[in-house]
Tab-separated table of C-alpha atoms in Angstrom:
chain	number	residue	atom	x	y	z
B	1	MET	CA	0.020	-0.094	0.356
B	2	LYS	CA	0.907	3.853	-1.072
B	3	ILE	CA	0.063	6.861	0.447
B	4	VAL	CA	0.238	10.011	-0.748
B	5	THR	CA	0.292	13.271	1.141
B	6	ILE	CA	-0.574	16.612	-0.485
B	7	TRP	CA	0.611	20.040	0.868
B	8	ASN	CA	2.025	23.279	-0.120
B	9	THR	CA	5.152	22.547	1.511
B	10	TYR	CA	6.986	20.988	4.351
B	11	GLY	CA	7.341	22.472	7.601
B	12	PRO	CA	7.096	20.662	11.312
B	13	TYR	CA	3.872	20.668	11.520
B	14	HIS	CA	3.462	18.865	8.340
B	15	LEU	CA	6.523	16.379	8.987
B	16	ALA	CA	5.620	15.420	12.618
B	17	ARG	CA	2.163	14.271	11.026
B	18	VAL	CA	4.314	12.463	8.165
B	19	ARG	CA	6.676	11.109	11.045
B	20	ALA	CA	3.364	9.530	12.765
B	21	ILE	CA	1.492	8.136	9.838
B	22	ASP	CA	4.913	6.450	8.972
B	23	GLN	CA	4.980	4.819	12.269
B	24	ALA	CA	1.177	3.531	12.460
B	25	PHE	CA	1.272	2.458	9.140
B	26	ALA	CA	4.375	1.188	9.060
B	27	ASP	CA	4.340	-1.257	6.466
B	28	ASP	CA	3.489	0.934	3.571
B	29	SER	CA	5.187	4.020	2.009
B	30	ILE	CA	4.475	7.425	2.319
B	31	ILE	CA	5.419	9.865	-0.840
B	32	CYS	CA	4.995	13.223	0.000
B	33	PHE	CA	3.711	16.025	-2.873
B	34	SER	CA	4.298	19.194	-2.488
B	35	HIS	CA	2.093	21.999	-4.370
B	36	CYS	CA	5.371	23.749	-5.776
B	37	ALA	CA	9.439	23.825	-5.592
B	38	SER	CA	9.210	26.831	-3.411
B	39	ASN	CA	7.075	29.716	-1.539
B	40	HIS	CA	9.096	32.514	-1.132
B	41	GLN	CA	6.460	34.686	-0.146
B	42	ASP	CA	4.693	32.557	2.945
B	43	TYR	CA	6.790	29.477	3.867
B	44	PRO	CA	10.585	30.245	3.674
B	45	PHE	CA	11.239	26.467	5.036
B	46	PHE	CA	10.690	25.197	2.222
B	47	ARG	CA	14.250	22.973	3.005
B	48	ASP	CA	12.257	20.857	5.168
B	49	MET	CA	11.753	18.442	2.996
B	50	LEU	CA	12.064	13.852	3.000
B	51	GLU	CA	13.533	12.090	0.862
B	52	ASN	CA	10.198	10.486	-0.168
B	53	HIS	CA	9.193	13.897	-1.454
B	54	GLU	CA	8.093	14.828	-5.152
B	55	VAL	CA	7.538	18.729	-6.293
B	56	ILE	CA	4.314	18.714	-8.279
B	57	SER	CA	5.348	22.016	-10.342
B	58	ASN	CA	9.060	22.822	-10.593
B	59	ARG	CA	7.989	26.486	-9.842
B	60	ASP	CA	7.434	29.407	-7.083
B	61	SER	CA	3.997	29.327	-5.711
B	62	SER	CA	3.560	33.165	-7.566
B	63	GLU	CA	4.148	31.328	-10.704
B	64	LEU	CA	1.736	28.275	-10.716
B	65	ASN	CA	-0.917	27.678	-13.712
B	66	PHE	CA	-4.386	25.739	-12.593
B	67	PHE	CA	-4.688	23.511	-15.158
B	68	SER	CA	-0.680	22.722	-15.551
B	69	SER	CA	-0.916	21.844	-11.549
B	70	PHE	CA	-3.761	19.733	-11.918
B	71	LEU	CA	-2.185	17.753	-15.162
B	72	ALA	CA	1.104	17.278	-13.125
B	73	THR	CA	-0.761	16.026	-9.858
B	74	LEU	CA	-2.806	13.493	-12.026
B	75	LYS	CA	0.641	12.453	-13.882
B	76	LEU	CA	2.358	11.925	-10.380
B	77	LEU	CA	-0.557	10.178	-9.176
B	78	ARG	CA	-0.697	7.365	-11.922
B	79	LYS	CA	2.946	6.704	-11.285
B	80	HIS	CA	2.985	6.207	-8.177
B	81	GLN	CA	-0.793	4.498	-8.021
B	82	PRO	CA	-1.257	5.279	-3.926
B	83	SER	CA	-4.019	3.579	-2.096
B	84	LEU	CA	-4.755	6.636	0.025
B	85	ILE	CA	-4.777	10.413	-0.790
B	86	LEU	CA	-4.495	13.282	1.910
B	87	THR	CA	-4.927	15.831	0.455
B	88	CYS	CA	-6.072	19.921	1.622
B	89	GLY	CA	-7.837	22.912	0.214
B	90	TYR	CA	-11.050	21.898	-1.381
B	91	GLU	CA	-10.284	24.715	-4.177
B	92	ARG	CA	-7.158	23.395	-5.077
B	93	PRO	CA	-6.066	22.114	-8.411
B	94	GLU	CA	-4.364	19.363	-6.768
B	95	THR	CA	-7.134	18.507	-4.945
B	96	LEU	CA	-9.122	18.159	-8.239
B	97	ALA	CA	-7.070	15.533	-9.320
B	98	ALA	CA	-7.001	13.414	-6.241
B	99	VAL	CA	-10.485	13.097	-6.175
B	100	ILE	CA	-10.819	12.456	-10.170
B	101	TYR	CA	-8.047	9.827	-9.924
B	102	ALA	CA	-9.767	8.208	-7.364
B	103	LYS	CA	-13.045	8.188	-8.689
B	104	ILE	CA	-11.479	6.564	-11.893
B	105	ARG	CA	-9.997	4.029	-9.696
B	106	THR	CA	-12.913	3.756	-7.219
B	107	LYS	CA	-12.402	0.147	-5.812
B	108	PHE	CA	-8.774	0.922	-5.187
B	109	VAL	CA	-8.340	4.274	-4.093
B	110	LYS	CA	-9.581	6.638	-1.047
B	111	VAL	CA	-8.842	9.960	-0.608
B	112	PHE	CA	-9.538	12.124	2.725
B	113	LEU	CA	-9.458	15.824	2.882
B	114	MET	CA	-7.827	17.737	5.476
B	115	LEU	CA	-9.409	20.868	6.669
B	116	ASP	CA	-10.260	23.697	9.334
B	117	ASN	CA	-12.852	25.857	8.201
B	118	GLN	CA	-15.486	26.970	9.819
B	119	ILE	CA	-18.483	28.127	9.221
B	120	ASP	CA	-18.139	31.587	10.527
B	121	ASP	CA	-14.538	32.359	9.022
B	122	HIS	CA	-16.196	34.820	6.717
B	123	PRO	CA	-19.305	35.787	5.138
B	124	ARG	CA	-20.038	33.002	2.635
B	125	LYS	CA	-22.454	32.644	-0.149
B	126	TRP	CA	-24.892	30.681	-0.412
B	127	LEU	CA	-24.722	29.062	-3.961
B	128	TYR	CA	-20.801	28.579	-3.455
B	129	GLU	CA	-21.812	27.215	-0.485
B	130	PHE	CA	-23.807	24.762	-1.993
B	131	ILE	CA	-21.265	23.391	-5.034
B	132	LYS	CA	-19.106	22.785	-2.254
B	133	SER	CA	-21.720	20.635	-0.635
B	134	LEU	CA	-21.599	18.540	-3.531
B	135	TYR	CA	-18.113	18.478	-4.107
B	136	LEU	CA	-17.342	17.178	-0.500
B	137	LYS	CA	-20.057	13.959	-1.325
B	138	LEU	CA	-16.750	12.906	-3.870
B	139	PHE	CA	-14.710	12.402	-0.897
B	140	ASP	CA	-13.703	9.133	1.080
B	141	GLY	CA	-13.103	10.735	4.410
B	142	PHE	CA	-12.207	14.243	6.646
B	143	LEU	CA	-9.346	14.859	8.769
B	144	ILE	CA	-10.397	17.894	10.968
B	145	GLY	CA	-9.514	19.697	14.046
B	146	GLY	CA	-12.675	19.609	16.508
B	147	ASN	CA	-16.423	20.772	17.106
B	148	THR	CA	-16.342	23.844	15.285
B	149	HIS	CA	-15.332	21.718	11.973
B	150	LEU	CA	-17.205	19.546	12.489
B	151	GLU	CA	-20.337	21.959	12.432
B	152	TYR	CA	-19.197	23.245	9.160
B	153	LEU	CA	-19.041	20.154	7.413
B	154	LYS	CA	-22.451	19.305	8.721
B	155	HIS	CA	-23.224	22.249	8.022
B	156	LEU	CA	-22.384	20.791	4.580
B	157	GLY	CA	-24.113	17.965	4.758
B	158	VAL	CA	-21.427	15.640	5.981
B	159	GLY	CA	-21.708	12.833	8.238
B	160	ASP	CA	-20.276	11.867	11.365
B	161	ARG	CA	-18.979	8.472	9.830
B	162	LYS	CA	-16.390	9.845	7.005
B	163	VAL	CA	-14.690	12.353	9.848
B	164	ALA	CA	-11.860	11.966	11.960
B	165	PHE	CA	-10.538	14.334	14.703
B	166	GLY	CA	-6.480	15.382	15.749
B	167	TYR	CA	-5.287	16.934	12.272
B	168	ASN	CA	-4.236	20.169	14.106
B	169	CYS	CA	-1.174	19.316	16.320
B	170	VAL	CA	2.093	19.914	16.503
B	171	ASP	CA	5.509	18.025	17.539
B	172	ASN	CA	4.519	18.565	21.476
B	173	ASP	CA	7.151	15.921	22.245
B	174	SER	CA	10.161	17.818	20.131
B	175	ILE	CA	8.712	21.403	21.533
B	176	SER	CA	8.666	19.828	25.038
B	177	ALA	CA	12.165	18.776	24.853
B	178	LEU	CA	13.500	21.628	23.698
B	179	SER	CA	12.022	24.078	26.202
B	180	ASN	CA	13.565	21.501	29.075
B	181	GLN	CA	16.929	22.423	27.832
B	182	ARG	CA	16.691	25.707	28.966
B	183	SER	CA	15.087	27.587	32.295
B	184	LYS	CA	14.046	30.612	32.571
B	185	GLN	CA	16.883	31.551	34.863
B	186	SER	CA	19.556	30.445	31.575
B	187	ILE	CA	18.226	32.633	28.606
B	188	GLU	CA	20.949	32.352	26.259
B	189	ALA	CA	19.708	35.035	23.348
B	190	ASP	CA	21.303	38.293	23.707
B	191	ASP	CA	17.638	40.090	22.082
B	192	LEU	CA	15.420	38.149	25.103
B	193	PRO	CA	14.760	41.029	27.575
B	194	SER	CA	15.627	39.209	31.612
B	195	SER	CA	12.143	41.036	32.602
B	196	LYS	CA	8.814	39.009	32.217
B	197	TYR	CA	6.976	39.454	28.983
B	198	PHE	CA	3.688	38.784	27.279
B	199	LEU	CA	4.537	36.849	23.726
B	200	CYS	CA	2.465	37.014	20.657
B	201	VAL	CA	3.573	34.665	17.702
B	202	SER	CA	1.420	35.861	14.758
B	203	ARG	CA	2.815	37.372	11.543
B	204	LEU	CA	2.005	40.842	11.030
B	205	VAL	CA	-1.279	41.162	8.783
B	206	GLU	CA	-4.859	42.065	9.647
B	207	LYS	CA	-6.574	39.296	10.879
B	208	LYS	CA	-3.725	38.629	13.778
B	209	ASN	CA	-5.648	41.757	15.282
B	210	ILE	CA	-2.316	43.800	16.738
B	211	PRO	CA	-3.867	46.679	16.585
B	212	THR	CA	-6.090	45.431	18.831
B	213	LEU	CA	-3.706	44.228	20.882
B	214	LEU	CA	-1.362	46.941	21.479
B	215	GLN	CA	-4.392	49.029	22.784
B	216	ALA	CA	-5.219	45.863	25.041
B	217	TYR	CA	-1.201	46.640	26.622
B	218	ALA	CA	-1.293	49.865	26.784
B	219	ILE	CA	-4.372	49.479	29.100
B	220	TYR	CA	-2.775	46.828	30.975
B	221	LYS	CA	0.461	48.684	31.185
B	222	GLN	CA	-1.471	52.056	32.454
B	223	SER	CA	-3.444	49.760	35.218
B	224	ILE	CA	-0.302	47.852	36.696
B	225	ASP	CA	1.522	51.404	36.938
B	226	HIS	CA	-1.174	52.428	39.016
B	227	LEU	CA	-0.970	49.556	41.445
B	228	GLY	CA	-1.793	50.371	44.907
B	229	ASP	CA	0.553	48.295	46.497
B	230	ARG	CA	3.915	49.528	45.276
B	231	GLN	CA	5.970	47.691	48.089
B	232	ASP	CA	4.890	44.317	46.095
B	233	PHE	CA	7.351	45.284	43.231
B	234	ASP	CA	7.299	42.243	41.453
B	235	ARG	CA	3.599	42.633	41.197
B	236	ALA	CA	3.988	46.159	40.484
B	237	GLN	CA	6.687	45.871	37.770
B	238	VAL	CA	5.119	46.073	33.969
B	239	TRP	CA	5.736	43.198	31.991
B	240	ARG	CA	6.775	43.578	28.694
B	241	LEU	CA	5.078	42.968	24.854
B	242	ILE	CA	7.740	40.583	22.795
B	243	ILE	CA	5.641	39.799	18.892
B	244	CYS	CA	7.556	37.546	16.770
B	245	GLY	CA	6.437	37.925	13.090
B	246	ASP	CA	6.578	40.213	10.637
B	247	GLY	CA	4.006	41.023	7.521
B	248	ASN	CA	2.398	43.893	5.583
B	249	LEU	CA	1.392	45.903	8.723
B	250	ARG	CA	4.720	46.348	10.290
B	251	ASP	CA	5.359	49.841	9.356
B	252	ARG	CA	1.501	50.645	10.857
B	253	ILE	CA	2.523	48.584	13.838
B	254	ILE	CA	5.472	50.335	14.545
B	255	ASP	CA	3.970	53.957	13.934
B	256	GLN	CA	0.600	52.821	16.468
B	257	ILE	CA	3.615	51.449	19.116
B	258	SER	CA	5.000	55.039	18.931
B	259	ALA	CA	2.311	56.773	19.215
B	260	LEU	CA	1.016	54.748	22.294
B	261	ASN	CA	4.132	55.633	23.747
B	262	LEU	CA	5.347	51.877	23.869
B	263	VAL	CA	8.681	52.057	22.108
B	264	GLU	CA	10.430	50.891	25.587
B	265	ASP	CA	7.955	48.468	26.407
B	266	VAL	CA	7.016	46.283	23.149
B	267	MET	CA	9.669	44.804	21.087
B	268	LEU	CA	9.309	43.329	17.330
B	269	ALA	CA	11.421	40.179	17.131
B	270	GLY	CA	10.317	39.777	13.405
B	271	ARG	CA	9.869	36.432	11.679
B	272	ILE	CA	11.454	33.383	13.540
B	273	ASP	CA	12.037	30.394	11.459
B	274	ASP	CA	14.407	27.947	13.443
B	275	LEU	CA	11.650	26.054	16.198
B	276	GLY	CA	14.851	25.912	18.345
B	277	GLU	CA	14.703	29.696	18.791
B	278	LEU	CA	11.019	30.369	18.930
B	279	VAL	CA	10.729	27.589	21.804
B	280	GLN	CA	13.732	29.701	23.669
B	281	TYR	CA	10.553	32.488	23.252
B	282	TYR	CA	7.947	30.497	24.450
B	283	ASN	CA	10.172	29.146	27.339
B	284	SER	CA	10.929	32.683	28.594
B	285	ALA	CA	7.471	34.032	28.043
B	286	GLU	CA	4.796	34.314	31.224
B	287	VAL	CA	1.757	33.911	28.838
B	288	LEU	CA	0.960	33.318	25.220
B	289	ILE	CA	-1.195	35.702	23.631
B	290	LEU	CA	-3.289	34.953	20.186
B	291	PRO	CA	-5.448	37.719	19.745
B	292	SER	CA	-6.796	36.858	15.990
B	293	HIS	CA	-10.573	38.413	14.799
B	294	HIS	CA	-11.543	36.376	12.429
B	295	ASP	CA	-10.365	33.727	9.160
B	296	GLU	CA	-7.789	31.939	11.908
B	297	GLN	CA	-8.895	28.046	11.379
B	298	TRP	CA	-7.480	27.357	14.343
B	299	GLY	CA	-3.661	28.465	15.604
B	300	LEU	CA	-1.310	26.166	15.699
B	301	VAL	CA	1.354	28.581	18.064
B	302	VAL	CA	-1.144	27.976	20.787
B	303	ASN	CA	-0.552	24.002	20.497
B	304	GLU	CA	3.505	25.140	20.545
B	305	ALA	CA	3.014	27.314	23.473
B	306	MET	CA	1.397	24.669	25.249
B	307	ALA	CA	3.527	22.051	24.460
B	308	ALA	CA	6.412	24.854	26.016
B	309	LYS	CA	4.274	24.661	29.450
B	310	LEU	CA	2.428	28.151	28.809
B	311	PRO	CA	-0.682	29.876	29.754
B	312	VAL	CA	-2.591	31.116	27.276
B	313	LEU	CA	-4.765	34.058	25.903
B	314	VAL	CA	-7.036	32.879	23.240
B	315	SER	CA	-9.832	35.058	21.245
B	316	GLN	CA	-13.097	33.276	20.654
B	317	GLN	CA	-12.534	33.622	17.353
B	318	CYS	CA	-9.870	30.806	16.985
B	319	GLY	CA	-10.793	27.395	16.008
B	320	CYS	CA	-8.594	25.950	18.500
B	321	SER	CA	-9.525	28.313	21.505
B	322	GLN	CA	-12.925	25.806	22.368
B	323	HIS	CA	-10.840	22.788	22.336
B	324	LEU	CA	-7.533	24.035	23.793
B	325	VAL	CA	-8.407	26.864	25.922
B	326	GLU	CA	-9.918	26.055	29.299
B	327	ASP	CA	-11.011	29.098	31.028
B	328	GLY	CA	-9.104	29.408	34.632
B	329	VAL	CA	-7.585	25.770	33.758
B	330	ASN	CA	-4.733	26.922	31.457
B	331	GLY	CA	-5.816	30.224	30.351
B	332	TRP	CA	-8.576	32.102	28.868
B	333	ARG	CA	-10.783	33.233	26.159
B	334	PHE	CA	-11.910	36.733	25.275
B	335	ASP	CA	-13.428	37.961	22.357
B	336	GLY	CA	-11.339	39.234	19.626
B	337	ASN	CA	-13.049	42.523	19.014
B	338	SER	CA	-13.360	43.466	22.518
B	339	ILE	CA	-9.869	46.151	23.515
B	340	THR	CA	-11.398	45.934	27.133
B	341	GLU	CA	-11.526	42.184	27.646
B	342	LEU	CA	-8.084	41.369	25.975
B	343	ALA	CA	-6.747	44.218	28.911
B	344	ASP	CA	-8.795	42.508	31.885
B	345	ARG	CA	-7.451	39.313	30.665
B	346	MET	CA	-3.727	40.149	30.482
B	347	ILE	CA	-4.181	42.194	34.062
B	348	TRP	CA	-5.863	39.154	35.886
B	349	MET	CA	-2.610	36.967	34.362
B	350	HIS	CA	-0.035	39.759	35.996
B	351	LYS	CA	-1.985	39.413	39.477
B	352	ASN	CA	-2.237	36.212	39.522
B	353	GLN	CA	1.019	35.079	38.701
B	354	ASP	CA	1.643	32.541	40.912
B	355	ARG	CA	-1.129	30.511	39.123
B	356	LEU	CA	1.013	30.495	36.128
B	357	ALA	CA	3.341	27.492	36.760
B	358	ASP	CA	0.258	25.429	37.197
B	359	MET	CA	-1.842	26.828	34.445
B	360	GLY	CA	1.549	26.084	32.083
B	361	GLU	CA	1.201	22.517	33.367
B	362	ASN	CA	-2.316	22.020	32.860
B	363	SER	CA	-1.310	23.732	29.295
B	364	TRP	CA	0.800	20.754	28.604
B	365	GLN	CA	-1.804	18.109	29.480
B	366	ILE	CA	-4.480	19.536	27.515
B	367	VAL	CA	-2.387	19.270	24.640
B	368	GLN	CA	-1.545	15.635	24.661
B	369	ARG	CA	-4.703	15.179	23.231
B	370	TYR	CA	-3.705	17.025	20.061
B	371	SER	CA	-0.954	15.070	19.227
B	372	PRO	CA	0.809	13.563	15.826
B	373	ALA	CA	0.308	10.348	16.990
B	374	ASN	CA	-3.042	10.862	17.582
B	375	PHE	CA	-3.862	12.386	14.580
B	376	ALA	CA	-2.132	8.694	12.941
B	377	ARG	CA	-4.503	7.084	14.844
B	378	GLN	CA	-7.798	8.474	14.047
B	379	LEU	CA	-6.400	8.217	10.227
B	380	GLN	CA	-6.382	4.475	10.735
B	381	ASP	CA	-9.151	4.563	12.226
B	382	LEU	CA	-11.240	6.209	9.129
B	383	TYR	CA	-9.153	4.509	6.617
B	384	GLU	CA	-10.310	0.922	8.376
B	385	LEU	CA	-14.277	2.388	8.695
B	386	VAL	CA	-14.442	3.329	4.917
B	387	ILE	CA	-12.603	0.206	3.504
């Protein structure tokens, strides 16, 4: 038996899934298709490739053509003749090619769609949704993140029996091991502050809602500055805010930081591509914040932070929030459109910092339910069911 996975690129998230599938299907072989040879704009980590890797179109993502990608995918599928195809992005030519190939060889091939779309990601048009519901009937199964994604599939007419959970996972064990190599008392990176800080790992794009985070942080800072009991220096000391990421709103965010008089308090660390370096930021932070206010199907940085034993503040608009965040246990959810609600949660974290270590341990326990090994087990069960 051969299994084909089709993703745009193979960064740490996908590689962890592939390795877990390889262990679960120990007697079978896996071939990894990537859409293109590079994606310089969105994914600088194309270097992460396995030996069993096939490039569908030997171009950069900006140069792709729908029809040529469709034909190239069909050609590769005919070459390898897989029994199971895992693909993502129902609108992509590679996915359409996988469906057509599976239907041509209907007795021999199953095709599963991996997705984390939610019904309220963005405004939806009824005609497009109707066509999508017909198209989804052609898939043999679906691998999803959680209940919000299941609700959307049900809305489109997909039954429970064709669905398996666990898609949204990261390599928890590797992150934990990297985190354990360093303690909060042994910061090695020169650009990490020795003071406490909130951490946001996010691209600087509109949906990530960084302007709201900055306004909430300004309220938090003002509140802590006015703490009455100055004898409790630790609780009166304002935490900094570090943002790891880059994007087209960088200049606007720099201007906002200046306008809010937060130049000494907010650090823009830029894009961090190396997982070990990113884990060092997790390891030294007090709390992770993900403030996205729309179109955030999951938010895998939350998984990463929880694997590093961080408490989390996550907007309810993030797909992961109802699965990974237990209010008061390992963090809090908040409305991504409410500046004051986020500020209140930040203030709560600061004033209850003696509880953060236990909340971090709870994060670790919760995220164990979302591991690559569990994803692979769910995949196995679904495959056995459909055959």
